[in-house]
Short mmCIF file of N, CA and C in Angstrom, two decimals:
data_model
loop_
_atom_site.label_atom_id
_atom_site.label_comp_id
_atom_site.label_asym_id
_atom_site.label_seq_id
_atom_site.Cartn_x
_atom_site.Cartn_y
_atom_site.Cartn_z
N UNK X 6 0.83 -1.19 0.00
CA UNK X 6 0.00 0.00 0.00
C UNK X 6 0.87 1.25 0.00
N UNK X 7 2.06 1.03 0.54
CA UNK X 7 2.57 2.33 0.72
C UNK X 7 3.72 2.49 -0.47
N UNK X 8 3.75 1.67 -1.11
CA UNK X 8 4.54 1.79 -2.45
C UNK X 8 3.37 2.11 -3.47
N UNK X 9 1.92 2.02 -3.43
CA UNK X 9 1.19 2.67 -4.14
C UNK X 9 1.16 3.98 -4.19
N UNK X 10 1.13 4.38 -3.02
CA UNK X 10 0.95 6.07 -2.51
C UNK X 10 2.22 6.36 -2.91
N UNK X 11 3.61 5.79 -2.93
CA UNK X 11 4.52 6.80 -3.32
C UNK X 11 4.57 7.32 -4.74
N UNK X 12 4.40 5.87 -5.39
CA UNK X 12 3.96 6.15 -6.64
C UNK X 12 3.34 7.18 -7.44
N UNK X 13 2.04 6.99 -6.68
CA UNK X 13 0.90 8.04 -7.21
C UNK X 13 1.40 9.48 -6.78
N UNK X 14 2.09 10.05 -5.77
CA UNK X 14 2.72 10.76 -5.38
C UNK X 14 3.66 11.61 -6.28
N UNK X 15 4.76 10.41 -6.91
CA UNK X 15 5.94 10.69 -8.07
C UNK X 15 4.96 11.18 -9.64
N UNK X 16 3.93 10.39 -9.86
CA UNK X 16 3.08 10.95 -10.93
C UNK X 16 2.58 12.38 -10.56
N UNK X 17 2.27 12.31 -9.84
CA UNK X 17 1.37 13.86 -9.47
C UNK X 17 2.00 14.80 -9.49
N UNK X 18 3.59 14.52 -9.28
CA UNK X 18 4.79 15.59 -8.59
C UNK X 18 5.46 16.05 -10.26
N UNK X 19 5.15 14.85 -11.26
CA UNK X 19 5.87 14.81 -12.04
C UNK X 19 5.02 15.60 -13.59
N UNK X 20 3.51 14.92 -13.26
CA UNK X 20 2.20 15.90 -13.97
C UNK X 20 2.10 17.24 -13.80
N UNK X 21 2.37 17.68 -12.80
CA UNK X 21 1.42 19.13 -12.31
C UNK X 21 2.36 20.29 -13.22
N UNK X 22 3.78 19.95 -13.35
CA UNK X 22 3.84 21.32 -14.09
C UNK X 22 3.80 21.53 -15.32
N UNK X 23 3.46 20.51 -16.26
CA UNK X 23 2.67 20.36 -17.16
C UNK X 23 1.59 20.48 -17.32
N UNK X 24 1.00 20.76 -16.31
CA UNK X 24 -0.43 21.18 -16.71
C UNK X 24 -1.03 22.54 -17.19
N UNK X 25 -0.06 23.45 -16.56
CA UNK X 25 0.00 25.25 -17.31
C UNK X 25 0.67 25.34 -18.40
N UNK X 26 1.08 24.58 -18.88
CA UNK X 26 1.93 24.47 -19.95
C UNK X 26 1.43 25.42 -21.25
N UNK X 27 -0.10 25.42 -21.44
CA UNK X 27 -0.78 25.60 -22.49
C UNK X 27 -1.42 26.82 -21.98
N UNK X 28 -1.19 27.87 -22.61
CA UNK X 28 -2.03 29.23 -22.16
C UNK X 28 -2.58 29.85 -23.75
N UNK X 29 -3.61 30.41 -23.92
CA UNK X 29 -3.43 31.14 -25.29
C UNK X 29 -3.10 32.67 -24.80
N UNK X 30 -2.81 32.87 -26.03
CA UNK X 30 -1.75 34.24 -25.92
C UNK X 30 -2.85 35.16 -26.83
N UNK X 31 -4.27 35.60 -26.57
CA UNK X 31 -4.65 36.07 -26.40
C UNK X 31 -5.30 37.36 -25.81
N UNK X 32 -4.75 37.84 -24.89
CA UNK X 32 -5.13 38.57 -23.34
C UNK X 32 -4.01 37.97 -22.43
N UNK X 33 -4.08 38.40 -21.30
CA UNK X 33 -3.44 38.52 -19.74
C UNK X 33 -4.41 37.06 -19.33
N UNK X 34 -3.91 36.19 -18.91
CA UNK X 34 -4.12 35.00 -18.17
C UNK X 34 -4.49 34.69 -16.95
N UNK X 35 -5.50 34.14 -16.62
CA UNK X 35 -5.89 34.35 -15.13
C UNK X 35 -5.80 32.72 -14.34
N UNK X 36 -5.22 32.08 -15.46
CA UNK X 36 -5.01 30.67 -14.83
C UNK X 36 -4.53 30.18 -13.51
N UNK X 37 -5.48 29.88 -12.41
CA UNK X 37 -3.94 29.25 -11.58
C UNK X 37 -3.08 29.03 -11.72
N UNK X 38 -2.18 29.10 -11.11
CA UNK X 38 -0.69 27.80 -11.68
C UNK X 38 -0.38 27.87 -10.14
N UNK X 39 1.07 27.27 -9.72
CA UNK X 39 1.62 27.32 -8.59
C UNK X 39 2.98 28.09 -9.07
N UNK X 40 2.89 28.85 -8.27
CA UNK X 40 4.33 29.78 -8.32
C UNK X 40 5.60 29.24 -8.50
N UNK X 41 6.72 29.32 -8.53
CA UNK X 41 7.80 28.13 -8.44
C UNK X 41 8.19 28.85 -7.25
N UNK X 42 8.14 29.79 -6.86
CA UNK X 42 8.47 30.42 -5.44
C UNK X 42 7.66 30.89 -4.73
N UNK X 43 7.40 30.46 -3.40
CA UNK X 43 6.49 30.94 -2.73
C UNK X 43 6.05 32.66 -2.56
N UNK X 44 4.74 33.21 -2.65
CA UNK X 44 4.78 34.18 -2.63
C UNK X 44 4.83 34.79 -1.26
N UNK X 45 4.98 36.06 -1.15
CA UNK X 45 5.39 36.53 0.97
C UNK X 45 4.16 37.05 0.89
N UNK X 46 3.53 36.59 2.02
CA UNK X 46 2.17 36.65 2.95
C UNK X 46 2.49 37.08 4.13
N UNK X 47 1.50 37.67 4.62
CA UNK X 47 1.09 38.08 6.11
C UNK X 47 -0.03 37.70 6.43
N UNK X 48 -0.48 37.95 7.73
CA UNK X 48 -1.32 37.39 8.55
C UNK X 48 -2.20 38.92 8.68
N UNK X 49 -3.60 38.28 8.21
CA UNK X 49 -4.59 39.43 8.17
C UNK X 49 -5.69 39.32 9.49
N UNK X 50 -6.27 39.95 9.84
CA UNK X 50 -7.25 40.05 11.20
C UNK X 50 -8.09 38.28 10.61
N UNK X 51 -7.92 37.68 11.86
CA UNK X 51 -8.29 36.47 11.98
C UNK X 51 -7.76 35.36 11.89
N UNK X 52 -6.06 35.70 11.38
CA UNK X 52 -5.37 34.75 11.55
C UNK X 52 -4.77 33.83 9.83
N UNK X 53 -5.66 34.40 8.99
CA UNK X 53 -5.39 33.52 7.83
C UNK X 53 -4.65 34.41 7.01
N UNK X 54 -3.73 33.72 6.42
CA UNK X 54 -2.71 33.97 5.46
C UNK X 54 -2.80 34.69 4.18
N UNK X 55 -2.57 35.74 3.70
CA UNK X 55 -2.92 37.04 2.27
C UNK X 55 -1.91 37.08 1.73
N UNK X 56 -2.15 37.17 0.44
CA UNK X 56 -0.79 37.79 -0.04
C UNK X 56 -0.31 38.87 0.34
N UNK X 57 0.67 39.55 0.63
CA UNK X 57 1.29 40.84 0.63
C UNK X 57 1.12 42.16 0.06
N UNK X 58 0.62 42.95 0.91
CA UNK X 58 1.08 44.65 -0.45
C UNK X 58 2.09 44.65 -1.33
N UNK X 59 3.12 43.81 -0.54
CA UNK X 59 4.29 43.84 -1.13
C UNK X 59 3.99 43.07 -2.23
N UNK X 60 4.94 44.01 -3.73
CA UNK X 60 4.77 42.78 -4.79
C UNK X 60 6.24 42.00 -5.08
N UNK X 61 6.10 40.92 -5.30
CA UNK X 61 7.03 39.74 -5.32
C UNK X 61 8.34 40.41 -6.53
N UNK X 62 7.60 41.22 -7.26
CA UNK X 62 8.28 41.14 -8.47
C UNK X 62 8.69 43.12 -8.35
N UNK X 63 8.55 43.95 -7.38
CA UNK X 63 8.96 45.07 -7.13
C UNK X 63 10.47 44.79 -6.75
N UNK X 64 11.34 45.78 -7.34
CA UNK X 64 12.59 45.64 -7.07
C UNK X 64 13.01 46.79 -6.30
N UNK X 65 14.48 46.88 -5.83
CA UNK X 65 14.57 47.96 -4.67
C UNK X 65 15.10 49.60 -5.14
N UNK X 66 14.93 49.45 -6.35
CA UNK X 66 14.81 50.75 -6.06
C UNK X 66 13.79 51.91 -6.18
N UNK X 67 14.11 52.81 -5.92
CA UNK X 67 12.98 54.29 -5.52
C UNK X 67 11.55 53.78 -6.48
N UNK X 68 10.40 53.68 -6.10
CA UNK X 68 9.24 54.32 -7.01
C UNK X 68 9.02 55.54 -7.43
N UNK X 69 8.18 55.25 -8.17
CA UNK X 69 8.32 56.76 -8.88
C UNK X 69 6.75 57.35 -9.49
N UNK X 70 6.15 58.02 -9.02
CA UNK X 70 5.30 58.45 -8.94
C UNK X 70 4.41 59.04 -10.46
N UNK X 71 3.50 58.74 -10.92
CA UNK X 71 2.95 58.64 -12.09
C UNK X 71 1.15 59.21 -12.18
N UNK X 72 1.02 59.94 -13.31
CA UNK X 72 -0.17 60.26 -13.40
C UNK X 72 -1.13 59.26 -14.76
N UNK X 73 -2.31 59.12 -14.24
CA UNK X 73 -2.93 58.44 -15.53
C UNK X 73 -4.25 59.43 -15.73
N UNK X 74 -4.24 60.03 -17.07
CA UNK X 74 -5.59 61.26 -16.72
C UNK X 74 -6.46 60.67 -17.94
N UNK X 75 -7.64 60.23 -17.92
CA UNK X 75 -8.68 59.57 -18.39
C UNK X 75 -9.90 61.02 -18.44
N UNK X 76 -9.88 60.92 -19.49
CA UNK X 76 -10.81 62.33 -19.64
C UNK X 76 -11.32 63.31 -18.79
N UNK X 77 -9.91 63.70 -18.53
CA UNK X 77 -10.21 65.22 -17.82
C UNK X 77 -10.34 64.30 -16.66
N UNK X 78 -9.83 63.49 -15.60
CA UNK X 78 -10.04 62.97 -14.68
C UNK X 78 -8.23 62.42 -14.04
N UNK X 79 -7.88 62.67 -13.09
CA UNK X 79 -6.56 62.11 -13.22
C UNK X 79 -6.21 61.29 -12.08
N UNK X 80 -6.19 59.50 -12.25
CA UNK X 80 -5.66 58.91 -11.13
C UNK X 80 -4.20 59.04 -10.92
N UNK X 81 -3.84 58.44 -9.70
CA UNK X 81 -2.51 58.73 -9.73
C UNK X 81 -2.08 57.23 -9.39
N UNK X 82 -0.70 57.10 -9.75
CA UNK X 82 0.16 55.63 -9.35
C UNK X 82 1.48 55.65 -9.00
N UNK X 83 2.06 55.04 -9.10
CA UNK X 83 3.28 54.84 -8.33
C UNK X 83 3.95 53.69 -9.47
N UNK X 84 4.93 53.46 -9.66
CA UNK X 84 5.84 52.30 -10.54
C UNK X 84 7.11 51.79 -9.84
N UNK X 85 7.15 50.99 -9.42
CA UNK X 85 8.27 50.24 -8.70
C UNK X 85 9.66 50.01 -9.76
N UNK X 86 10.66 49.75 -8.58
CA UNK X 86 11.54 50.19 -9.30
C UNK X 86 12.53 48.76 -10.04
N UNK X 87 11.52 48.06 -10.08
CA UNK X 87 12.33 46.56 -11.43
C UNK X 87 12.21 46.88 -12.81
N UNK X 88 12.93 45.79 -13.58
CA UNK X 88 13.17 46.43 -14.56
C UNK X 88 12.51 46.70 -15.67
N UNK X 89 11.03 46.25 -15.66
CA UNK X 89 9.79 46.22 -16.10
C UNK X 89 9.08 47.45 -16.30
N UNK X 90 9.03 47.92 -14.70
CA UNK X 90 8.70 49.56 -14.35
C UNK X 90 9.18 50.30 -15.41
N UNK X 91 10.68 50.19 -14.68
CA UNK X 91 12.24 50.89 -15.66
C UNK X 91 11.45 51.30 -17.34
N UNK X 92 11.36 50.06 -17.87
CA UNK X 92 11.37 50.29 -18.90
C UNK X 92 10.26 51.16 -19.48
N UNK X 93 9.26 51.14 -18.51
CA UNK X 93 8.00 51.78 -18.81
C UNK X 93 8.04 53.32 -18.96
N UNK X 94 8.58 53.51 -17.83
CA UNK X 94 8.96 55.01 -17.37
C UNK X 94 9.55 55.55 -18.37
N UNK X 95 10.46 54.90 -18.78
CA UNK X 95 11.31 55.13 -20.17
C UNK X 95 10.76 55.71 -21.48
N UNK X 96 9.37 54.99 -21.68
CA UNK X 96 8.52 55.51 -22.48
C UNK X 96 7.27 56.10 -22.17
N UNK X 97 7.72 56.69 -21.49
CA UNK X 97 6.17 57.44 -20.68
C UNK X 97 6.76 59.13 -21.25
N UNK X 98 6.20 60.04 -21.67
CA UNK X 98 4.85 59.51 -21.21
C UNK X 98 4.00 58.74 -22.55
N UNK X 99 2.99 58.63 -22.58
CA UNK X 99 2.29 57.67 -23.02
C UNK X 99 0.88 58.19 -23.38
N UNK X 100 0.40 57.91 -24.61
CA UNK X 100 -1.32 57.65 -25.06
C UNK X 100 -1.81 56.59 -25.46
N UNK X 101 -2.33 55.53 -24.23
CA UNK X 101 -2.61 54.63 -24.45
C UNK X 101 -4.24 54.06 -25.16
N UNK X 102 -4.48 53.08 -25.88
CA UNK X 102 -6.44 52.65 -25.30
C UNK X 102 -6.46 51.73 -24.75
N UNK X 103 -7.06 51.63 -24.03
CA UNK X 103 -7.69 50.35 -23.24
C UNK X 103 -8.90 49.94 -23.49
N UNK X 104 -9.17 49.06 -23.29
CA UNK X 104 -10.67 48.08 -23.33
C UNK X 104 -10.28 47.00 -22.57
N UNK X 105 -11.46 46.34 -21.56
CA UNK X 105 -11.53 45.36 -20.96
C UNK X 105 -11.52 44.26 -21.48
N UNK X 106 -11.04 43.76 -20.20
CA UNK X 106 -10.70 41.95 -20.55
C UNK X 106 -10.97 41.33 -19.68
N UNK X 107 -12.09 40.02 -20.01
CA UNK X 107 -12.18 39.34 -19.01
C UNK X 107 -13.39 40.01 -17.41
N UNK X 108 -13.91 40.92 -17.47
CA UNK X 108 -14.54 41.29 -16.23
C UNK X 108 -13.37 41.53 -15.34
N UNK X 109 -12.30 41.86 -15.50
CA UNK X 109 -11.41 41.93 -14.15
C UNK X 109 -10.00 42.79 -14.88
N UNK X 110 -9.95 43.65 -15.21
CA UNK X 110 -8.57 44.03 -16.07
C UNK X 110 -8.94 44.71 -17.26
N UNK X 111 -8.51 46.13 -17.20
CA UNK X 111 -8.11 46.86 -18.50
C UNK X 111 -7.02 46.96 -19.26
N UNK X 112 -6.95 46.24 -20.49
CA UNK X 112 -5.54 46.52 -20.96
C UNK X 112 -5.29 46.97 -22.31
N UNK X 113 -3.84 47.35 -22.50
CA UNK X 113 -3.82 48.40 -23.88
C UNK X 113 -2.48 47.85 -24.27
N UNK X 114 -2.05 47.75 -25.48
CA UNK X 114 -0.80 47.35 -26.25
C UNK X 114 -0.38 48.29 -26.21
N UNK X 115 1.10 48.28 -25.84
CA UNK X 115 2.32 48.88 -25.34
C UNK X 115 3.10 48.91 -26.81
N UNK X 116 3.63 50.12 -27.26
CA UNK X 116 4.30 50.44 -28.49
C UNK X 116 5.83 49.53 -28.50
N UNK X 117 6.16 49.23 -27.23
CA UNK X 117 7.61 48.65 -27.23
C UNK X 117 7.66 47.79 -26.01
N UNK X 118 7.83 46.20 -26.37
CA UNK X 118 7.93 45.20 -25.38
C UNK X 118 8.94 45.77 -23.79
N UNK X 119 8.91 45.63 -22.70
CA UNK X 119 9.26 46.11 -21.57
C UNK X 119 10.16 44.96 -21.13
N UNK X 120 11.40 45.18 -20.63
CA UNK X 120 12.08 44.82 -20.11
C UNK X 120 11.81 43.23 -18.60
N UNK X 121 12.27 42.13 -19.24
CA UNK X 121 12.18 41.33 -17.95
C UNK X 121 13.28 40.94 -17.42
N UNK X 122 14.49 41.35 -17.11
CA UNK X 122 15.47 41.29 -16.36
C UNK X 122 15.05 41.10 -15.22
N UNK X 123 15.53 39.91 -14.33
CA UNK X 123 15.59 39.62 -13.28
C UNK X 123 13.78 39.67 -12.54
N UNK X 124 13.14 40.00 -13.45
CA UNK X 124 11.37 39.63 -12.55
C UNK X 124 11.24 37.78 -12.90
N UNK X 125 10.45 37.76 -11.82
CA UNK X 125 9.74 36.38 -11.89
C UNK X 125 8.98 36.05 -12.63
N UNK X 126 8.80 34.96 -13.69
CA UNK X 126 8.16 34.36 -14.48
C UNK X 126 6.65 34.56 -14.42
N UNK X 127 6.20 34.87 -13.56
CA UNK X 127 4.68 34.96 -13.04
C UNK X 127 4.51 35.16 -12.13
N UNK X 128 3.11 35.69 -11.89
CA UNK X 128 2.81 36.83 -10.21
C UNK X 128 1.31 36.19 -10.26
N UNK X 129 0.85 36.91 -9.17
CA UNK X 129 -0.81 36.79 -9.27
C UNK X 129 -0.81 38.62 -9.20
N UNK X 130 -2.19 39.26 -9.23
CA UNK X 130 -2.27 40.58 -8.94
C UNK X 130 -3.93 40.74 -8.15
N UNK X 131 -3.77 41.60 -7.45
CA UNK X 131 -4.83 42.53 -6.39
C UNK X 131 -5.62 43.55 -7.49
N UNK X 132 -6.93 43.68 -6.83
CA UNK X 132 -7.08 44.79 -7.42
C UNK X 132 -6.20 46.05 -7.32
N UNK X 133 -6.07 47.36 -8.01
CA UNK X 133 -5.37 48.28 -7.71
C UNK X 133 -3.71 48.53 -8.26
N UNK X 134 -3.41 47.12 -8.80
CA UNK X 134 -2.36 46.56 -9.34
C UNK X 134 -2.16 47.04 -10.81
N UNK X 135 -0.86 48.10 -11.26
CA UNK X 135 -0.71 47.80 -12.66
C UNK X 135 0.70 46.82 -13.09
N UNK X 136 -0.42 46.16 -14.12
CA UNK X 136 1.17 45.28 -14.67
C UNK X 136 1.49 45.12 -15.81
N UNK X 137 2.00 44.14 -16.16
CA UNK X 137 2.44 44.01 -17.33
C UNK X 137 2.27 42.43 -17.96
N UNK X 138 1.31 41.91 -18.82
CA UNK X 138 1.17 41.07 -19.21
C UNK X 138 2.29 40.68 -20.53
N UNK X 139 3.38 39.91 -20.01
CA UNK X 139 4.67 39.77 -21.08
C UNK X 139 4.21 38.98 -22.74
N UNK X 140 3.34 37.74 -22.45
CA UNK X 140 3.02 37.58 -23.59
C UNK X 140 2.58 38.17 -24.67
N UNK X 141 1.34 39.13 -24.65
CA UNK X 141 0.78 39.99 -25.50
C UNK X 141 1.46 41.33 -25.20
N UNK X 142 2.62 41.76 -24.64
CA UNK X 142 2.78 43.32 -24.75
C UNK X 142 1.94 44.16 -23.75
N UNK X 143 1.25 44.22 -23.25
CA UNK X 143 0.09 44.77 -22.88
C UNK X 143 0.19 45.26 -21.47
N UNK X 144 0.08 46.62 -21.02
CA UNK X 144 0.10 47.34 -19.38
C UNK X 144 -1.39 46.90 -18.97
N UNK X 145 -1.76 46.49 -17.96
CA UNK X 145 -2.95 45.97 -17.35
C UNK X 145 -2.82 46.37 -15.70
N UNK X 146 -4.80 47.18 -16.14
CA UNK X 146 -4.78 47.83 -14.67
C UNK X 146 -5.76 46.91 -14.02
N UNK X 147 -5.08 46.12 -12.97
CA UNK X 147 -6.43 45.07 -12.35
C UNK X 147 -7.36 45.81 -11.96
N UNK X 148 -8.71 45.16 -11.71
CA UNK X 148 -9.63 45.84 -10.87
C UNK X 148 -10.02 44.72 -9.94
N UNK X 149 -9.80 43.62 -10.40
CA UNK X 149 -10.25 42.29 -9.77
C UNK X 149 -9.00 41.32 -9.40
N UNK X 150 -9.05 40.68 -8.37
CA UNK X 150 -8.19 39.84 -8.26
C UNK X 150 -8.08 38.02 -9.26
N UNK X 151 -6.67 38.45 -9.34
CA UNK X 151 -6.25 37.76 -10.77
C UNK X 151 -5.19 36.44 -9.96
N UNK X 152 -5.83 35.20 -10.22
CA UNK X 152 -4.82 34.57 -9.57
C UNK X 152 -3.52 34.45 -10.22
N UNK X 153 -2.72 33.38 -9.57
CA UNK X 153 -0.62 33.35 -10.71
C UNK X 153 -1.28 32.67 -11.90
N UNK X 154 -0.18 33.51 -12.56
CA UNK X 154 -0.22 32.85 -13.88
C UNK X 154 1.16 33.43 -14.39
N UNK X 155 2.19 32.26 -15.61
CA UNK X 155 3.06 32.84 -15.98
C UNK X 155 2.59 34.26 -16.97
N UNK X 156 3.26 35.16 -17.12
CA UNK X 156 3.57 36.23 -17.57
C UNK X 156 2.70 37.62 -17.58
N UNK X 157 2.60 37.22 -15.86
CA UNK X 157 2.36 38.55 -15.24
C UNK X 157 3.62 39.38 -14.55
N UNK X 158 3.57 40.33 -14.30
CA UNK X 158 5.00 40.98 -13.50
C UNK X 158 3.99 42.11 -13.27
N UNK X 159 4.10 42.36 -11.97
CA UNK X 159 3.58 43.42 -11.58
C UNK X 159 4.51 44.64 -11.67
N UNK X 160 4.08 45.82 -11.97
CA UNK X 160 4.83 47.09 -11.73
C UNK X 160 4.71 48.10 -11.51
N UNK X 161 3.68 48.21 -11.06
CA UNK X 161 3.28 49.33 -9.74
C UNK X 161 1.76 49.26 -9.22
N UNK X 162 1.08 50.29 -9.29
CA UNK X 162 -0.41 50.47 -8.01
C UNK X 162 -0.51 51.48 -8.52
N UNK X 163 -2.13 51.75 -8.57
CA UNK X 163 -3.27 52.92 -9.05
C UNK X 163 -4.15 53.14 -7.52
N UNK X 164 -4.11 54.47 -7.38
CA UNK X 164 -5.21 54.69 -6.20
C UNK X 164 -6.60 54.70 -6.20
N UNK X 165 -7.68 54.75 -7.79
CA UNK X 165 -8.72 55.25 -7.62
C UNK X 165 -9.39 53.49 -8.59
N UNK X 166 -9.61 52.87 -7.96
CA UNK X 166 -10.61 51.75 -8.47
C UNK X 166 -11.44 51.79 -8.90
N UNK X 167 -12.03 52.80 -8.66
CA UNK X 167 -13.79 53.19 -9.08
C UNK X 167 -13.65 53.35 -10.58
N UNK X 168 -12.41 54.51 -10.77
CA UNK X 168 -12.02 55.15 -12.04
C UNK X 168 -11.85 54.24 -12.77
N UNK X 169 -11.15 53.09 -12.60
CA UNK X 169 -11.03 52.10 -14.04
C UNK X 169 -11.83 50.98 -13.92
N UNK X 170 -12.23 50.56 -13.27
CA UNK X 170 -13.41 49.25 -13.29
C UNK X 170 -14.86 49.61 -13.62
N UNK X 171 -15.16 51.11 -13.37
CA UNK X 171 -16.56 51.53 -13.85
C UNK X 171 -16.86 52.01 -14.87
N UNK X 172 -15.57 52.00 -15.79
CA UNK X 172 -15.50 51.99 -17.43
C UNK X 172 -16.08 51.15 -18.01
N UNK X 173 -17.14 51.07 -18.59
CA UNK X 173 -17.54 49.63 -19.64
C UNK X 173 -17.20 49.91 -20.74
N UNK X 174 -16.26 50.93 -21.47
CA UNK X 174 -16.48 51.16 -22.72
C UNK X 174 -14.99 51.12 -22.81
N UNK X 175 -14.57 51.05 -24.16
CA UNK X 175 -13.03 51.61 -24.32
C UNK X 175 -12.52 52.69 -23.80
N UNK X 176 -11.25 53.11 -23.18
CA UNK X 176 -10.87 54.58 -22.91
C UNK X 176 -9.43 54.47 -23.24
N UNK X 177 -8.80 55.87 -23.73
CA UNK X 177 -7.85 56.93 -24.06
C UNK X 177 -7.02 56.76 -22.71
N UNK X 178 -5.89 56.78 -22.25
CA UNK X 178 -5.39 57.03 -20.99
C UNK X 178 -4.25 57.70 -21.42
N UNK X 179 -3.30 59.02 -21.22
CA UNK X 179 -2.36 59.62 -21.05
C UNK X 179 -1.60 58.78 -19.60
N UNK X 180 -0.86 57.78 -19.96
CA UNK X 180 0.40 57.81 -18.51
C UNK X 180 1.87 58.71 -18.94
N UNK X 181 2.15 59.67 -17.62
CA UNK X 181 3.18 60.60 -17.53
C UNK X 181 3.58 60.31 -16.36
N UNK X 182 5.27 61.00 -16.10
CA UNK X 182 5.58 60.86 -14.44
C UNK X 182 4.82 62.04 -13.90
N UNK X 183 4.16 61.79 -12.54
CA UNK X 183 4.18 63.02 -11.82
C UNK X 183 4.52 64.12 -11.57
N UNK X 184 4.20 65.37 -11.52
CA UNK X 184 4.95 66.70 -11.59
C UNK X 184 5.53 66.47 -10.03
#
């Protein structure tokens, strides 16, 4: 019996990461997968385990503070400092469109693929989260929580939720750095 269970054990261990294998490259991906590295959690009122503010894939240096103004309306964000961000900032500022995807995520094709030096293969994201979906090119502002999937990288945070999830229609976005 217990050479059955190891067995079935070695299959399961040996299946599972084959099973994300297949994504279409369509849109930003909301597939489970399992991280290959654990993500850092804290302990929220009641005792159970969250992911972090912190994002896995923020690197250490300075953020840098960013405006997104949607018709005559202007949220503000922040871009962390990996090399994803980096590259963004680089081409900012920016006139993007967006249209939704999925009930959970606005996203817009990026004129020039962004830098993945040293980020992790895949993230999950929070609402409030902007990232970067590597397969299709594409900056994506969550509104909904998005579980891991490879070729997310998060790279920074938007303050006003209301502002991009209560869009049903396509929108225009200007991203610039902050004055």
């Amino acid at each position: 019996m217990h050479l059955k269970t190891l067995a079935l054990a070695l299959i399961c261990a040996l299946a599972l990461p084959l099973a994300g294998c297949s994504t279409p490259s369509n849109g930003p991906a909301s597939t489970p997968e399992s991280p290959s590295s654990p993500l850092e959690t804290s302990t929220a009122a009641g005792g159970a385990s969250q992911p972090s503010p912190v994002p896995s894939s923020a690197g250490t240096a300075e953020n840098t503070p960013i405006t997104i103004d949607i018709d005559g309306e202007t949220v503000t964000g922040t871009l962390f400092g990996n090399a994803a961000a980096r590259s963004l900032i680089g081409q900012l500022p920016l006139t993007l469109s967006f249209r939704d995807y999925g009930g959970q995520e606005k996203i817009a094709e990026l004129p020039e693929a962004l830098s993945l030096d040293g980020v992790p293969a895949g993230d999950s994201a929070e609402p409030l989260t902007i990232g970067y979906y590597a397969p299709d090119q594409v900056l994506v502002l969550y509104y909904e929580h998005v579980g891991y999937s490879r070729g997310i990288v998060r790279i920074g945070s938007f303050d006003d939720l209301k502002a991009i999830r209560d869009r049903t229609i396509g929108f225009t976005a200007r991203l610039a750095p902050a004055n």
